[in-house]
mmCIF file of C-alpha atoms in Angstrom:
data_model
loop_
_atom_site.group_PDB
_atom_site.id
_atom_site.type_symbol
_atom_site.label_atom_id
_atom_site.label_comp_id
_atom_site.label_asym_id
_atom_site.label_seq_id
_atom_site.Cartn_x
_atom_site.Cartn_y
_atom_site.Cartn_z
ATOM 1 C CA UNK A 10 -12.507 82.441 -166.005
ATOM 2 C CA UNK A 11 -13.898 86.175 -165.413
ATOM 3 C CA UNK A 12 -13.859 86.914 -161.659
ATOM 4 C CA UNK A 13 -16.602 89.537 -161.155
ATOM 5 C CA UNK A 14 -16.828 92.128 -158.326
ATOM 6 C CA UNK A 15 -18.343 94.734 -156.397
ATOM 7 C CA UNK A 16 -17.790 98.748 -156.357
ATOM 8 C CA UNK A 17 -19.740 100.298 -154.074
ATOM 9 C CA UNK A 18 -19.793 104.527 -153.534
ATOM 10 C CA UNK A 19 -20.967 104.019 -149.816
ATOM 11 C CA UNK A 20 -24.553 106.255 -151.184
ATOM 12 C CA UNK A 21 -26.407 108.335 -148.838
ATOM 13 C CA UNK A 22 -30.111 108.204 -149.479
ATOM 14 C CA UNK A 23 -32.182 110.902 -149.511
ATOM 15 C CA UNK A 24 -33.695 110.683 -145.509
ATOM 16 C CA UNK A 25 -30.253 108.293 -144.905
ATOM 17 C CA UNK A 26 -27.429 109.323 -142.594
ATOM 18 C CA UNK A 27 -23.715 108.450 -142.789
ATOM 19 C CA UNK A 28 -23.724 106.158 -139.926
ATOM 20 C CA UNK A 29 -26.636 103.769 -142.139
ATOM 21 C CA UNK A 30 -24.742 104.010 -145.812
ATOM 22 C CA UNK A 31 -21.709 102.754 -143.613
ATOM 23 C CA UNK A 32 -23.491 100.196 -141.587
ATOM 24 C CA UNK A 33 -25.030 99.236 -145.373
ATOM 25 C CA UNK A 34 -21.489 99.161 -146.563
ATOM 26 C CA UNK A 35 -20.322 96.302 -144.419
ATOM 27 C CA UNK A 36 -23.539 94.419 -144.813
ATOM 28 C CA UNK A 37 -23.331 94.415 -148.357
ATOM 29 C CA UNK A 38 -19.687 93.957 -148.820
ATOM 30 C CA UNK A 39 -20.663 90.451 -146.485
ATOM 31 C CA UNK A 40 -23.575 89.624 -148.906
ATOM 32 C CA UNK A 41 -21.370 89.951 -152.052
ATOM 33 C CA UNK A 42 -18.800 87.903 -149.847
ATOM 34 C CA UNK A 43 -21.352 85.185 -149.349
ATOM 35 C CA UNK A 44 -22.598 85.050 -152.952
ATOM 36 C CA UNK A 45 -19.288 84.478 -154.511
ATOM 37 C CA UNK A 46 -17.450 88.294 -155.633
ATOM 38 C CA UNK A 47 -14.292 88.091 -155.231
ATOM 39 C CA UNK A 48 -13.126 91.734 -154.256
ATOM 40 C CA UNK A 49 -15.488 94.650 -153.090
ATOM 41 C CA UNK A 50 -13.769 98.297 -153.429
ATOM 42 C CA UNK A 51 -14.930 101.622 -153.035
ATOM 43 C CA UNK A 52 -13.860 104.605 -153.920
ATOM 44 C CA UNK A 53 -12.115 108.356 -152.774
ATOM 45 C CA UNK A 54 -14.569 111.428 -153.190
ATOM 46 C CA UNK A 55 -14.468 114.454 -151.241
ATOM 47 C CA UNK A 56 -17.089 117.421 -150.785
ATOM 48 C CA UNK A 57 -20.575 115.299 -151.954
ATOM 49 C CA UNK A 58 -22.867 114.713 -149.294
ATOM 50 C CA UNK A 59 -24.323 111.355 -150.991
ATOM 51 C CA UNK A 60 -20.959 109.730 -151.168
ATOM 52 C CA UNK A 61 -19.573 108.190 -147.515
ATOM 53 C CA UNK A 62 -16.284 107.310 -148.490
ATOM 54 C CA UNK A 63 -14.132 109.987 -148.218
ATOM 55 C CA UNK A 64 -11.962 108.505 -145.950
ATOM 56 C CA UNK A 65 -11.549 105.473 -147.579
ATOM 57 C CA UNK A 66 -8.664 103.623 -145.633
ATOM 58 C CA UNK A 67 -11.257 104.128 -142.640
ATOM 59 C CA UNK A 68 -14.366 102.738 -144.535
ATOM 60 C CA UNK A 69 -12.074 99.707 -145.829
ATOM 61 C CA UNK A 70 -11.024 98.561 -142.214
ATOM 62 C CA UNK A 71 -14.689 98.970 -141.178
ATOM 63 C CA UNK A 72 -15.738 96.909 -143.827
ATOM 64 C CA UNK A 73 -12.934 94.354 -143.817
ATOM 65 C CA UNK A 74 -13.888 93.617 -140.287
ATOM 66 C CA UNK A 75 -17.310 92.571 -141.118
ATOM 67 C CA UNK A 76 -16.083 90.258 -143.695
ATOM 68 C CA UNK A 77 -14.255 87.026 -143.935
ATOM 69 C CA UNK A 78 -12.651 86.187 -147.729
ATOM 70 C CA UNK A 79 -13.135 88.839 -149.706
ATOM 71 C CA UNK A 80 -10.455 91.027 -151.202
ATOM 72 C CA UNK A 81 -10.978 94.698 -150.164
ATOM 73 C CA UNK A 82 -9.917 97.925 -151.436
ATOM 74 C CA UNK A 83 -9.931 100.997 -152.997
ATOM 75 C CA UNK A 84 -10.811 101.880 -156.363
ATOM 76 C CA UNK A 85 -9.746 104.097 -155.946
ATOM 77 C CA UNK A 86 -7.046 106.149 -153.778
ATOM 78 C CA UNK A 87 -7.238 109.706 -156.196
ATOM 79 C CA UNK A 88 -2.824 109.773 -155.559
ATOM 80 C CA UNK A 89 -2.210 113.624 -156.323
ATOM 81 C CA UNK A 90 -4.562 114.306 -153.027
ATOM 82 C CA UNK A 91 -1.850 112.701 -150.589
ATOM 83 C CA UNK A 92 1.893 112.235 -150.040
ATOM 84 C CA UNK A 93 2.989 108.620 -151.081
ATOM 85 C CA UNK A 94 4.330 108.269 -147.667
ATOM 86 C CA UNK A 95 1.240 108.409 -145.991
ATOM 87 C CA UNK A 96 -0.741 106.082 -148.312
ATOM 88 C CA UNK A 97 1.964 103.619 -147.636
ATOM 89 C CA UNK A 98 1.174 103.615 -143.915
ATOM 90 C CA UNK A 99 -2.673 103.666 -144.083
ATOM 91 C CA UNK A 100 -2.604 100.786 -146.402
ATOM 92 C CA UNK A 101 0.237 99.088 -144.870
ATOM 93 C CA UNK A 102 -1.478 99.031 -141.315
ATOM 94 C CA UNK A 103 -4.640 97.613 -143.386
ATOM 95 C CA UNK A 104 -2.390 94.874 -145.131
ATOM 96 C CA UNK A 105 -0.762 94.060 -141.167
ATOM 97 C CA UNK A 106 -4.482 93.882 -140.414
ATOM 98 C CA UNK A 107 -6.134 92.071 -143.173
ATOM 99 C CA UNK A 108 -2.772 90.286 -144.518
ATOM 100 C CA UNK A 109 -3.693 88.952 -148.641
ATOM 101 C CA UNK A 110 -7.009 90.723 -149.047
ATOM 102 C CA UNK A 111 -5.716 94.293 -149.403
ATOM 103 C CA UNK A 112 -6.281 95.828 -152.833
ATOM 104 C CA UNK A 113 -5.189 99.841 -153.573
ATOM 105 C CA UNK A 114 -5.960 101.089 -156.781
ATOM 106 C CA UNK A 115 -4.157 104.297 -157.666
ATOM 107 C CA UNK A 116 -6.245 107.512 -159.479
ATOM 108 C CA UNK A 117 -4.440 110.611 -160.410
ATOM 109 C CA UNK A 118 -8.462 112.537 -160.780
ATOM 110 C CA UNK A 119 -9.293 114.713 -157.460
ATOM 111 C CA UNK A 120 -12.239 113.160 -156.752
ATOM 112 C CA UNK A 121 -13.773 116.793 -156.074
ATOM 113 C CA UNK A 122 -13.725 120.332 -157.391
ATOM 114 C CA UNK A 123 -11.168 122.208 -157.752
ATOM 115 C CA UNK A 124 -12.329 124.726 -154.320
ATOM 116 C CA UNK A 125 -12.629 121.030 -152.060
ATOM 117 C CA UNK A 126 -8.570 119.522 -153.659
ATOM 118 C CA UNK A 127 -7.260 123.013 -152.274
ATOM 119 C CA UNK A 128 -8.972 122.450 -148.962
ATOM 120 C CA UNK A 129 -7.555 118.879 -148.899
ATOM 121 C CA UNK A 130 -3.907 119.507 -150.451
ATOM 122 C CA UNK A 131 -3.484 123.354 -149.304
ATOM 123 C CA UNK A 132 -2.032 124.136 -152.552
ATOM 124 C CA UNK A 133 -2.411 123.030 -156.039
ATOM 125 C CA UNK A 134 1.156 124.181 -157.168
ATOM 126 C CA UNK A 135 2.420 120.732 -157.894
ATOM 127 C CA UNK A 136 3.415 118.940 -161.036
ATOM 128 C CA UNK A 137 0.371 117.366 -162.781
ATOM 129 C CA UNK A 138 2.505 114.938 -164.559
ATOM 130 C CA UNK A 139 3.412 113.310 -161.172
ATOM 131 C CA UNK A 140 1.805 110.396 -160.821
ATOM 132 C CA UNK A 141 3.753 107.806 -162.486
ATOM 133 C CA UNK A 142 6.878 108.535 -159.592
ATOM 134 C CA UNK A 143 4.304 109.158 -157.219
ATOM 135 C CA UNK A 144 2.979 105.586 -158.123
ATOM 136 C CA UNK A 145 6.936 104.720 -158.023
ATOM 137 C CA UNK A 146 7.651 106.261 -154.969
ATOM 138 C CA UNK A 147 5.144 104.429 -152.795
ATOM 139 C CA UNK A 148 5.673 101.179 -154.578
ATOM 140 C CA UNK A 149 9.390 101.773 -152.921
ATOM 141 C CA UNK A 150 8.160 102.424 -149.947
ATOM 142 C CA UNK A 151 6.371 98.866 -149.722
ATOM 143 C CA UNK A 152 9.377 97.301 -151.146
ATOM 144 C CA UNK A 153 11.728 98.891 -148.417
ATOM 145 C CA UNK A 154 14.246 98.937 -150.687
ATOM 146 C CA UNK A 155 15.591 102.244 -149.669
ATOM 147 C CA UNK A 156 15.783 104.329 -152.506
ATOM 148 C CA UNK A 157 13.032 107.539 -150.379
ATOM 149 C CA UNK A 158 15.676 106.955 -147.614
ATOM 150 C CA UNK A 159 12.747 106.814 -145.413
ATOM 151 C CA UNK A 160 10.719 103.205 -143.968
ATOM 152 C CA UNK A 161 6.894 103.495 -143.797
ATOM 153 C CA UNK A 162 5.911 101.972 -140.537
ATOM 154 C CA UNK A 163 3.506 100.395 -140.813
ATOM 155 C CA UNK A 164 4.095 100.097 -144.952
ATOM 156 C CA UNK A 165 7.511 98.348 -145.368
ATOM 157 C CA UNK A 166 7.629 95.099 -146.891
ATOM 158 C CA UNK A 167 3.767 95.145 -146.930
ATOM 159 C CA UNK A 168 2.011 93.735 -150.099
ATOM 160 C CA UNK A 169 -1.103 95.145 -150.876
ATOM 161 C CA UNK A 170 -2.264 94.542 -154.509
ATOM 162 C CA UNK A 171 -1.381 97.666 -156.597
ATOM 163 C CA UNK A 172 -3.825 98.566 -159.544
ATOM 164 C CA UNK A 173 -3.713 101.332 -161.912
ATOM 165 C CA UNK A 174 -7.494 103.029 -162.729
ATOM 166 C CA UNK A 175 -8.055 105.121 -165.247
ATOM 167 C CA UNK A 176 -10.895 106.433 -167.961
ATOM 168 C CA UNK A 177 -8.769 107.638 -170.684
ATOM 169 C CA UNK A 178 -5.447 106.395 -172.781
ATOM 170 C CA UNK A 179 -3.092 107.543 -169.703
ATOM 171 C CA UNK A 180 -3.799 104.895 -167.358
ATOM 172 C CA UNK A 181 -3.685 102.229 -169.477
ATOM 173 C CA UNK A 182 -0.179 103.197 -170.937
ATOM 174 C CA UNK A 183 1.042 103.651 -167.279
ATOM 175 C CA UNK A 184 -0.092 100.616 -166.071
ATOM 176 C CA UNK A 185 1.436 98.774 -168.806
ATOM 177 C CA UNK A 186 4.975 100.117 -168.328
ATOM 178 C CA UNK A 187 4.661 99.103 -164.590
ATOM 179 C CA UNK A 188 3.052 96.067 -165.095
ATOM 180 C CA UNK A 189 0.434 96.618 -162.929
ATOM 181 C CA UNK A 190 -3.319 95.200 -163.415
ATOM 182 C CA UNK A 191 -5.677 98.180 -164.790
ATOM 183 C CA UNK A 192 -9.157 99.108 -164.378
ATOM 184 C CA UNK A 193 -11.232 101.028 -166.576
ATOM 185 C CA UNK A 194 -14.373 103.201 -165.112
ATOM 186 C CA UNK A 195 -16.755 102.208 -168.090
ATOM 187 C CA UNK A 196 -19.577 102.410 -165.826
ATOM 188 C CA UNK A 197 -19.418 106.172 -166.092
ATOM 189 C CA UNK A 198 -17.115 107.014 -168.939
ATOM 190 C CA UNK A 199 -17.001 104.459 -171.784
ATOM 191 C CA UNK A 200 -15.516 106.220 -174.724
ATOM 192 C CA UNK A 201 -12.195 105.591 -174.407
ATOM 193 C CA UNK A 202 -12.780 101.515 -172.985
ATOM 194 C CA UNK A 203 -11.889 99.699 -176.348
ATOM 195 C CA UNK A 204 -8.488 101.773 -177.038
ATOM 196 C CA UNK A 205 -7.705 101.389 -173.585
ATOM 197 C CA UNK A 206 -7.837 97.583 -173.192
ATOM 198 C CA UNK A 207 -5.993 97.298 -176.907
ATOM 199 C CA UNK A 208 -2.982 99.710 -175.823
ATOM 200 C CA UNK A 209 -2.737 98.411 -171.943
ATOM 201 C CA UNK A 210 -3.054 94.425 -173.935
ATOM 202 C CA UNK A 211 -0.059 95.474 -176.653
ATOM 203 C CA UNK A 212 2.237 97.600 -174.547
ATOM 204 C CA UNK A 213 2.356 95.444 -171.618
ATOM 205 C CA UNK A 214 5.695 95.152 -169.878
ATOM 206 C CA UNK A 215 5.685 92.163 -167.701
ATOM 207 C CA UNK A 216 6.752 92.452 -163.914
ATOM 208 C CA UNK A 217 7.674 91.220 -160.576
ATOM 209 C CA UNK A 218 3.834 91.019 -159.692
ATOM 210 C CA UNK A 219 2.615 90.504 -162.983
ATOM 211 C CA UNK A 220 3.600 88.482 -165.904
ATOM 212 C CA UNK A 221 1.452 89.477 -168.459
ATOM 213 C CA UNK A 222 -2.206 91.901 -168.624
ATOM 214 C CA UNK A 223 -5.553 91.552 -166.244
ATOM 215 C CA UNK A 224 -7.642 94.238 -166.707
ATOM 216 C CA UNK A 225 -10.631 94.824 -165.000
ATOM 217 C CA UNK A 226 -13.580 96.910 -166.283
ATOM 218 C CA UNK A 227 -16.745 98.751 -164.497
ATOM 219 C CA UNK A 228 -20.147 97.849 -165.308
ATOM 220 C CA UNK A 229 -23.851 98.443 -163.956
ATOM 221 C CA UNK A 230 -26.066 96.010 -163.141
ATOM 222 C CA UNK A 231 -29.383 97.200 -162.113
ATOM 223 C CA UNK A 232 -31.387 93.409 -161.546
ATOM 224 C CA UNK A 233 -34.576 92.621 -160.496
ATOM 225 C CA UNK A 234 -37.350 89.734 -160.875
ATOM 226 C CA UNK A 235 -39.218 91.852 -163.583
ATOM 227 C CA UNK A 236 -37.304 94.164 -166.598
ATOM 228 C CA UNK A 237 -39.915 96.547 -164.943
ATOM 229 C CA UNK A 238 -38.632 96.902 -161.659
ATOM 230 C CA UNK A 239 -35.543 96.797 -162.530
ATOM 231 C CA UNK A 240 -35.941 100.139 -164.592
ATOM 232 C CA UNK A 241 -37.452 101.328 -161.934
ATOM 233 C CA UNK A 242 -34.712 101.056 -159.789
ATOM 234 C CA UNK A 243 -32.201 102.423 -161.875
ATOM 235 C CA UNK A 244 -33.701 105.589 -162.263
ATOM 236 C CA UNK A 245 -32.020 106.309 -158.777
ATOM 237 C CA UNK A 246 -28.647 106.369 -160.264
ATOM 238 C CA UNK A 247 -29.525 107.806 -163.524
ATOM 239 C CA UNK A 248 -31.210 110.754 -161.618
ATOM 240 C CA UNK A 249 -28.009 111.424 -159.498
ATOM 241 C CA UNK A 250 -25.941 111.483 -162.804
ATOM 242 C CA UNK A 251 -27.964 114.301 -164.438
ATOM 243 C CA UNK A 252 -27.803 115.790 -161.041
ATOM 244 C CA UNK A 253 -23.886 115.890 -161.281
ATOM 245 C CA UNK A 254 -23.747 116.780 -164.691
ATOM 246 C CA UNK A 255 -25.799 119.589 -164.159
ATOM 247 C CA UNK A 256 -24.128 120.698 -161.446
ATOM 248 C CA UNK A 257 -26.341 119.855 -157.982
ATOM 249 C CA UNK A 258 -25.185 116.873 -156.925
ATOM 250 C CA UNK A 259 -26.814 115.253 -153.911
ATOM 251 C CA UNK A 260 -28.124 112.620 -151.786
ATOM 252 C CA UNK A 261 -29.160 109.385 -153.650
ATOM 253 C CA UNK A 262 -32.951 109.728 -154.615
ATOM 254 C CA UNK A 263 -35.515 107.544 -154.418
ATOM 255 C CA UNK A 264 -36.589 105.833 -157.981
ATOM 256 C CA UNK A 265 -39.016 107.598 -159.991
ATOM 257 C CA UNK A 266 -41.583 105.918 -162.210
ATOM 258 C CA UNK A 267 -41.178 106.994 -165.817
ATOM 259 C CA UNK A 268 -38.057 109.191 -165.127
ATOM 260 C CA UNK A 269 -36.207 107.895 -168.169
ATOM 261 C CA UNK A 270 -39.129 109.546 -170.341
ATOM 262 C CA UNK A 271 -39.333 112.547 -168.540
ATOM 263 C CA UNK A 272 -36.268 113.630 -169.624
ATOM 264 C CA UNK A 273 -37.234 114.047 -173.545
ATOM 265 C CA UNK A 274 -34.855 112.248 -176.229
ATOM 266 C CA UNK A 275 -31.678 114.243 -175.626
ATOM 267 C CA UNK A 276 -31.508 113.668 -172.093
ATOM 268 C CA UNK A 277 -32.229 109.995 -172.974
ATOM 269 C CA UNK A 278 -29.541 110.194 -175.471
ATOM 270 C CA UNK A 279 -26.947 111.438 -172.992
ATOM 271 C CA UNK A 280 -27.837 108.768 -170.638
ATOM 272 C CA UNK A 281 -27.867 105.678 -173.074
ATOM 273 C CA UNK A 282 -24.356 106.980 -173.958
ATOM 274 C CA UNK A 283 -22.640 107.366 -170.675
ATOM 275 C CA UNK A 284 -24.504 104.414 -168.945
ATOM 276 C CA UNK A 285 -23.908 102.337 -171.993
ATOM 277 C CA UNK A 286 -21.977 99.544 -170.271
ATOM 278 C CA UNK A 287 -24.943 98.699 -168.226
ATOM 279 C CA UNK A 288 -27.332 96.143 -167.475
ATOM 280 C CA UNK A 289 -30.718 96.643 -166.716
ATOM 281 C CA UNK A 290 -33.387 93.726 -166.291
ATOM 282 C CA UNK A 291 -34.863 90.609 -165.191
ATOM 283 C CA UNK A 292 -32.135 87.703 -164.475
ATOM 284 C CA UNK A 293 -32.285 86.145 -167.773
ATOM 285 C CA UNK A 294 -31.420 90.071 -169.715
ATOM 286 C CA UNK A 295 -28.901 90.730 -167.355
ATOM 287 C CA UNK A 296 -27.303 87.259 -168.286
ATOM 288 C CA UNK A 297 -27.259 88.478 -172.037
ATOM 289 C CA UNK A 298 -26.001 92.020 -171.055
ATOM 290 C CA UNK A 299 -23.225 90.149 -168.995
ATOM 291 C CA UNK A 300 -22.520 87.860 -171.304
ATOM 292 C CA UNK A 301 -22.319 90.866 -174.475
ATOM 293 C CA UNK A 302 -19.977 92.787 -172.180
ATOM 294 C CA UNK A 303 -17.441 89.960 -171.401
ATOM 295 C CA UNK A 304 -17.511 88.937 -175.510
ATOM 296 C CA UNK A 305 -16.926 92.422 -176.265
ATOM 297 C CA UNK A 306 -13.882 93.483 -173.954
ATOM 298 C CA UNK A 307 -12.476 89.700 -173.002
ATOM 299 C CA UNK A 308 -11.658 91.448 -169.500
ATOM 300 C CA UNK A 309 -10.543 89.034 -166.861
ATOM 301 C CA UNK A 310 -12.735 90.736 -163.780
ATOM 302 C CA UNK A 311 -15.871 92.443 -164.223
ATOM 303 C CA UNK A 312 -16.269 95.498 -161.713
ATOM 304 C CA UNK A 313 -20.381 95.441 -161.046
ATOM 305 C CA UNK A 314 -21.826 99.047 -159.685
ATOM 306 C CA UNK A 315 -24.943 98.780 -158.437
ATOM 307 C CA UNK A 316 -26.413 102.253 -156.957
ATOM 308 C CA UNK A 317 -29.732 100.959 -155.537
ATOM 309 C CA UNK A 318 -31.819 103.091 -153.420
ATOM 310 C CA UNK A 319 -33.691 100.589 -151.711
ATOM 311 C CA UNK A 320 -30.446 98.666 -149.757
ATOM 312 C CA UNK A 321 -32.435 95.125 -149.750
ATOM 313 C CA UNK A 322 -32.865 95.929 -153.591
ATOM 314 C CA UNK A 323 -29.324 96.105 -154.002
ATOM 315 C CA UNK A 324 -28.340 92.586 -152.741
ATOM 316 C CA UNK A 325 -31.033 91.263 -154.534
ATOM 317 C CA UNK A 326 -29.734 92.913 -157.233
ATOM 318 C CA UNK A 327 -25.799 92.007 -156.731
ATOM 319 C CA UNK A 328 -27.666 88.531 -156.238
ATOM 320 C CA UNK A 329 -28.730 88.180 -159.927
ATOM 321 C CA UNK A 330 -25.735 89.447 -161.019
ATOM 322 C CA UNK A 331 -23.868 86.998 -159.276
ATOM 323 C CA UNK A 332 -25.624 84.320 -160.741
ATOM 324 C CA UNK A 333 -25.500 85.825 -163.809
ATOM 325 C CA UNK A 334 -21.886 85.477 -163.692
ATOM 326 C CA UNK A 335 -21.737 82.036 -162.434
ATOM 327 C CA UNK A 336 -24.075 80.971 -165.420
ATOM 328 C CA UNK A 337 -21.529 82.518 -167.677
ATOM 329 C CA UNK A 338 -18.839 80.397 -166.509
ATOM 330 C CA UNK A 339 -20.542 77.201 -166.904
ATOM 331 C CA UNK A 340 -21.121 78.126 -170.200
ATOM 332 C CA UNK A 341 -17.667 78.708 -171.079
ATOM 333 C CA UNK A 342 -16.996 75.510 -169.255
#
C-alpha cells in the first residue's frame, strides 16, 4: 500500500494576506482529511513574504484544530535554527494536545539566508556537523531517560513521530543509522532521489520505532479537468521558482497563459529538470504520472505539493490526486 499526503507552504497570493493563506491552510488540510491523505505537513521558512509558516508549531495547532484524523506535522522543523530543548516542548505540548497525530520531521537547511538564520539564531558560530546529536539530544528529551539531565515539560515521555528530511546523501545515511523514516524533497531537488532511497534501503539499522525502511518522497501534482488548465495552473509555482532562483522571491502569482514558452528553451530546460518529479494534467495523466513515480522509487508514502493560486483549484486539484492514488491501489490490489 502507498499512503499519499499533503505538503502545503501556507502560500501568500499576490493581493492575499497572512490571515487568508492561514485560514486556507486549515481548510485545506480538512479537505485532504476528508478525501483520504493520511498526513498534511508544512514546512519552516523564515524571511519570504509568500510563505506563512514560519512559525510552524503555531500553524500546526491552528490547523490540527480544524481537523479530525489526519496526522499533522512538520516537514520540516530546519533543527540548527533552535535548541533541542525547545522543540521538545513546542511539539510535546502539540502531542499532549493532538495525542497520535503529531509528526516532526527534522531539517538541518536554514530555511532562509544566511542575513535572516543570524537574526533568528544570533550567531552562526556553531558546529555544522551537529545535527545528528542534536537529532539525539531531543529524541532524549522525549524519552525522559535522563541522559540532558534536564525534563522538557511539556516534551517528556511524549511521542511524536520523528522523521529525518533531506535532499542529498546526508539525510538518508542519518536516518538509517537512527532508524528513523526519511523523506526526500524531490519536488524541488531530484538529483540525488535514486541514491538516496538505495543507501537509506541498504544501510538501514532497525529501531525501537522502526523495524525496517519507509521512506517518503515529494512530488507535484498540478490536476485539473483538462491537461490545459492544468498547465495553466502550474505556471504559478513554476513562476515563483525562477523567482527564487533568480533571486526575488515573492508572493505567489497568479497563472500566466503561455509562461512555460516565454521563458525560451533553457529556462524550459531548467524547469523540466528541477520540477521533474511532477505531475501535470487531466485525471487520467496524473494517474500515469502517479503511477510512473511509485514504479520508479517503490516509496511507501507519496508527499503531494500542490502550489495552486486559485485555493478552490487546489482542492480540486489534491482531489484528483487523491483519486489518482486510490485508483493505484486497486490496481495493485
Amino acid at each position: 500500500m502507498t499512503r499519499y499526503s499533503l505538503l502545503d507552504l501556507v502560500p501568500v497570493v499576490e493581493g492575499g494576506t497572512v490571515a487568508q493563506a492561514l485560514a486556507n491552510a486549515a481548510d485545506l488540510a480538512a479537505h485532504a482529511e476528508a478525501v483520504g491523505f493520511h498526513r498534511y505537513w508544512t514546512a519552516e521558512h523564515h524571511g519570504m513574504t509568500g510563505i506563512a509558516s514560519a512559525a510552524t508549531a503555531v500553524v500546526l495547532g491552528h490547523v490540527a484544530q480544524a481537523t479530525r484524523t489526519i496526522r499533522i506535522g512538520a516537514g520540516g522543523i530546519m533543527l540548527p535554527n533552535h535548541a533541542p530543548l525547545t522543540i521538545a516542548e513546542q511539539f510535546g505540548t502539540l502531542d499532549a494536545l493532538f495525542p497520535g497525530r503529531i509528526d516532526l520531521g527534522l531539517g538541518r537547511a536554514p530555511g532562509s539566508d544566511q542575513r535572516v538564520a543570524r537574526a533568528l539564531r544570533r550567531t552562526l558560530d556553531s558546529d555544522p556537523n551537529a545535527f545528528p546529536r542534536d537529532v539525539m539530544e531531543l529524541q532524549s528529551y522525549f524519552a525522559d531517560d535522563g541522559q540532558t539531565g534536564i525534563v522538557a515539560t511539556p516534551g517528556a515521555g511524549a511521542r511524536p513521530q520523528m522523521w529525518i528530511l533531506g535532499s542529498s546523501l546526508y539525510g538518508a545515511q542519518l536516518a538509517a543509522a537512527l532508524g528513523l523514516p526519511y523523506a526526500f524533497a524531490s519536488h524541488f531537488a531530484p538529483d540525488a532521489l535514486d541514491d538516496a532511497l538505495a543507501v537509506y534501503r541498504r544501510d538501514f539499522r532497525p529501531s525501537a520505532v522502526l523495524d525496517k525502511p519507509y521512506a517518503m518522497a515529494g512530488f507535484n501534482v498540478f490536476a485539473a479537468d483538462t491537461d490545459a488548465e492544468a498547465e495553466l495552473l502550474a505556471s504559478s509555482q513554476q513562476q515563483a521558482f525562477v523567482a527564487l532562483r533568480t533571486g526575488r522571491p515573492g508572493k505567489l502569482p497568479p497563472p500566466v497563459p503561455g509562461y512555460r514558452e516565454s521563458l525560451g528553451a533553457q529556462g524550459s530546460a531548467i524547469l523540466d529538470h528541477v520540477l521533474s518529479c511532477s505531475a501535470i494534467g487531466a485525471p487520467a495523466s496524473v494517474e500515469r504520472q502517479l503511477a510512473a513515480f511509485v514504479e520508479r522509487t517503490q516509496v511507501d508514502e507519496v508527499m503531494v505539493v500542490s502550489s495552486i493560486f486559485d485555493h478552490e483549484a487546489r482542492k480540486r486539484s489534491i482531489g484528483i490526486a487523491a483519486k489518482a492514488m486510490d485508483a493505484l491501489e486497486k490496481v495493485a490490489a
